[in-house]
mmCIF file of C-alpha atoms and ligand atoms in Angstrom:
data_model
loop_
_atom_site.group_PDB
_atom_site.id
_atom_site.type_symbol
_atom_site.label_atom_id
_atom_site.label_comp_id
_atom_site.label_asym_id
_atom_site.label_seq_id
_atom_site.Cartn_x
_atom_site.Cartn_y
_atom_site.Cartn_z
ATOM 1 C CA MET J 86 1.984 -20.287 28.176
ATOM 2 C CA THR J 87 -0.049 -23.318 29.154
ATOM 3 C CA THR J 88 -1.301 -26.056 26.864
ATOM 4 C CA PRO J 89 -4.979 -26.240 27.898
ATOM 5 C CA SER J 90 -5.456 -29.954 27.248
ATOM 6 C CA THR J 91 -2.363 -31.112 29.144
ATOM 7 C CA GLY J 92 -1.509 -28.263 31.543
ATOM 8 C CA TYR J 93 2.034 -28.278 30.143
ATOM 9 C CA ARG J 94 3.739 -24.933 30.892
ATOM 10 C CA LYS J 95 7.241 -25.270 29.433
ATOM 11 C CA PRO J 96 8.295 -24.113 25.972
ATOM 12 C CA ILE J 97 6.825 -26.314 23.214
ATOM 13 C CA PRO J 98 9.284 -27.723 20.645
ATOM 14 C CA TYR J 99 9.138 -26.175 17.182
ATOM 15 C CA VAL J 100 8.446 -28.608 14.352
ATOM 16 C CA ASP J 101 10.129 -27.793 11.035
ATOM 17 C CA GLU J 102 10.656 -29.549 7.692
ATOM 18 C CA VAL J 103 13.734 -31.386 8.941
ATOM 19 C CA SER J 104 12.279 -32.582 12.249
ATOM 20 C CA LYS J 105 8.672 -33.303 11.246
ATOM 21 C CA THR J 106 9.355 -37.015 10.561
ATOM 22 C CA TYR J 107 10.870 -37.346 14.037
ATOM 23 C CA TRP J 108 7.797 -35.759 15.621
ATOM 24 C CA LYS J 109 5.414 -37.985 13.608
ATOM 25 C CA GLY J 110 7.320 -40.981 14.946
ATOM 26 C CA ALA J 111 7.082 -39.646 18.472
ATOM 27 C CA GLN J 112 3.309 -39.367 18.084
ATOM 28 C CA ARG J 113 3.308 -43.140 17.437
ATOM 29 C CA GLY J 114 5.651 -43.762 20.376
ATOM 30 C CA GLU J 115 8.584 -44.483 18.051
ATOM 31 C CA LEU J 116 12.063 -43.059 18.609
ATOM 32 C CA LEU J 117 13.552 -42.186 15.209
ATOM 33 C CA VAL J 118 17.130 -41.145 14.498
ATOM 34 C CA GLN J 119 18.733 -40.268 11.194
ATOM 35 C CA GLN J 120 21.167 -42.616 9.468
ATOM 36 C CA CYS J 121 23.465 -41.476 6.664
ATOM 37 C CA LYS J 122 23.249 -43.606 3.519
ATOM 38 C CA GLY J 123 26.734 -42.421 2.556
ATOM 39 C CA CYS J 124 28.821 -43.237 5.631
ATOM 40 C CA GLY J 125 26.409 -45.009 7.972
ATOM 41 C CA GLN J 126 26.648 -42.381 10.720
ATOM 42 C CA ARG J 127 23.608 -42.194 12.980
ATOM 43 C CA GLN J 128 22.641 -38.881 14.507
ATOM 44 C CA PHE J 129 20.217 -37.134 16.778
ATOM 45 C CA TYR J 130 18.814 -34.403 16.722
ATOM 46 C CA PRO J 131 17.419 -34.221 13.188
ATOM 47 C CA ARG J 132 19.568 -32.235 10.750
ATOM 48 C CA PRO J 133 19.388 -31.532 7.013
ATOM 49 C CA LEU J 134 22.754 -33.244 6.442
ATOM 50 C CA CYS J 135 25.116 -35.793 7.967
ATOM 51 C CA ALA J 136 27.246 -34.221 10.704
ATOM 52 C CA LYS J 137 30.166 -36.518 9.770
ATOM 53 C CA CYS J 138 30.373 -36.433 5.935
ATOM 54 C CA TRP J 139 27.848 -33.686 5.067
ATOM 55 C CA SER J 140 25.806 -35.951 2.796
ATOM 56 C CA THR J 141 22.153 -34.992 2.452
ATOM 57 C CA ASP J 142 21.223 -38.623 1.705
ATOM 58 C CA LEU J 143 19.719 -39.521 5.078
ATOM 59 C CA GLU J 144 17.159 -42.116 6.116
ATOM 60 C CA TRP J 145 15.213 -42.655 9.331
ATOM 61 C CA LEU J 146 15.969 -45.525 11.659
ATOM 62 C CA ARG J 147 13.475 -46.706 14.275
ATOM 63 C CA CYS J 148 15.327 -47.304 17.545
ATOM 64 C CA SER J 149 14.537 -49.806 20.275
ATOM 65 C CA GLY J 150 14.191 -46.987 22.803
ATOM 66 C CA GLN J 151 16.718 -48.737 25.049
ATOM 67 C CA GLY J 152 19.734 -46.865 26.300
ATOM 68 C CA THR J 153 22.249 -46.182 29.052
ATOM 69 C CA VAL J 154 22.690 -43.059 31.175
ATOM 70 C CA HIS J 155 25.931 -41.344 30.099
ATOM 71 C CA SER J 156 25.564 -38.457 32.565
ATOM 72 C CA PHE J 157 22.859 -36.447 34.265
ATOM 73 C CA THR J 158 22.002 -33.511 36.481
ATOM 74 C CA LEU J 159 19.581 -33.636 39.381
ATOM 75 C CA THR J 160 17.920 -30.250 39.784
ATOM 76 C CA TYR J 161 16.455 -29.160 43.107
ATOM 77 C CA GLN J 162 15.972 -25.437 42.415
ATOM 78 C CA ASN J 163 14.249 -23.820 39.449
ATOM 79 C CA GLY J 164 11.772 -20.989 39.907
ATOM 80 C CA GLN J 165 10.458 -20.998 36.345
ATOM 81 C CA PRO J 166 6.779 -21.919 35.881
ATOM 82 C CA GLY J 167 6.464 -25.407 34.479
ATOM 83 C CA PHE J 168 9.804 -26.465 35.928
ATOM 84 C CA ARG J 169 9.304 -25.678 39.615
ATOM 85 C CA GLU J 170 6.261 -27.964 39.779
ATOM 86 C CA GLU J 171 8.418 -30.938 38.736
ATOM 87 C CA LEU J 172 11.256 -30.464 41.255
ATOM 88 C CA PRO J 173 13.395 -32.375 41.806
ATOM 89 C CA TYR J 174 13.920 -33.536 38.205
ATOM 90 C CA VAL J 175 16.607 -35.349 36.277
ATOM 91 C CA PHE J 176 17.947 -34.142 32.942
ATOM 92 C CA ALA J 177 20.223 -36.693 31.320
ATOM 93 C CA LEU J 178 22.443 -37.631 28.413
ATOM 94 C CA ILE J 179 21.345 -41.061 27.197
ATOM 95 C CA ASP J 180 23.431 -43.258 24.891
ATOM 96 C CA LEU J 181 20.957 -45.148 22.733
ATOM 97 C CA ASP J 182 21.771 -48.793 21.997
ATOM 98 C CA GLU J 183 21.786 -47.754 18.313
ATOM 99 C CA GLY J 184 24.560 -45.208 18.968
ATOM 100 C CA PRO J 185 23.354 -41.604 19.100
ATOM 101 C CA ARG J 186 23.396 -39.683 22.378
ATOM 102 C CA VAL J 187 20.137 -37.891 23.216
ATOM 103 C CA THR J 188 19.074 -35.503 25.953
ATOM 104 C CA ALA J 189 15.883 -35.985 27.921
ATOM 105 C CA ASN J 190 14.372 -36.061 31.375
ATOM 106 C CA ILE J 191 14.338 -39.320 33.295
ATOM 107 C CA VAL J 192 10.953 -39.759 34.927
ATOM 108 C CA GLY J 193 9.385 -42.450 37.050
ATOM 109 C CA GLY J 194 11.217 -43.783 40.034
ATOM 110 C CA LYS J 195 13.148 -41.732 42.569
ATOM 111 C CA PRO J 196 15.448 -39.054 41.068
ATOM 112 C CA GLU J 197 18.123 -39.803 43.673
ATOM 113 C CA GLN J 198 18.384 -43.377 42.377
ATOM 114 C CA VAL J 199 19.492 -42.371 38.866
ATOM 115 C CA LYS J 200 23.079 -43.522 38.234
ATOM 116 C CA ILE J 201 25.575 -43.265 35.394
ATOM 117 C CA GLY J 202 25.447 -46.534 33.494
ATOM 118 C CA MET J 203 21.825 -47.192 34.456
ATOM 119 C CA ARG J 204 19.626 -48.783 31.792
ATOM 120 C CA VAL J 205 16.625 -46.740 30.696
ATOM 121 C CA SER J 206 13.796 -47.077 28.211
ATOM 122 C CA ALA J 207 12.116 -44.399 26.092
ATOM 123 C CA ALA J 208 8.652 -43.181 26.956
ATOM 124 C CA PHE J 209 6.664 -40.456 25.260
ATOM 125 C CA ASP J 210 4.317 -38.018 26.976
ATOM 126 C CA TRP J 211 1.753 -35.831 25.229
ATOM 127 C CA ILE J 212 2.466 -32.187 26.075
ATOM 128 C CA SER J 213 0.169 -30.669 23.449
ATOM 129 C CA PRO J 214 -2.309 -32.050 20.892
ATOM 130 C CA GLU J 215 0.564 -32.419 18.375
ATOM 131 C CA ILE J 216 3.701 -32.949 20.440
ATOM 132 C CA ARG J 217 4.657 -36.123 22.270
ATOM 133 C CA LEU J 218 7.885 -35.486 24.171
ATOM 134 C CA LEU J 219 10.684 -38.020 24.607
ATOM 135 C CA ARG J 220 11.537 -39.004 28.160
ATOM 136 C CA PHE J 221 13.184 -42.049 29.669
ATOM 137 C CA ARG J 222 12.205 -44.335 32.510
ATOM 138 C CA PRO J 223 14.421 -46.675 34.544
ATOM 139 C CA VAL J 224 14.271 -50.268 33.283
HETATM 140 ZN ZN1 ZN W 185 27.577 -39.403 6.439
#
């Protein structure tokens, strides 16, 4: 499948009742995570309840978008349409300054220069008329 307006060929994220606030934030270029009003735990990805205490009393916290690379893979081979055009690419675990760990591609700059502990900043790219996907760029 290809998104006509963007040429994006990878699977498009599914927006549901729980995640729709996150995706609205992404459209504005804002990185939102959930924060539990009961225990203070912050979490990503969006869930209907707190992963620590199971409370359903959650609020949304706008993050700075700043984070640190916890780990990553550098992929040189992938034959799937949509992926092979972006080789080599970096898929990483990013520890946000606000706490939660998120997964995303690191784009911009040379993939071989990505390092554990490197500072990165959130960026959002439109992949369809409704979806703006989280990525990170080296700071
Ligand atoms: Zn909690």
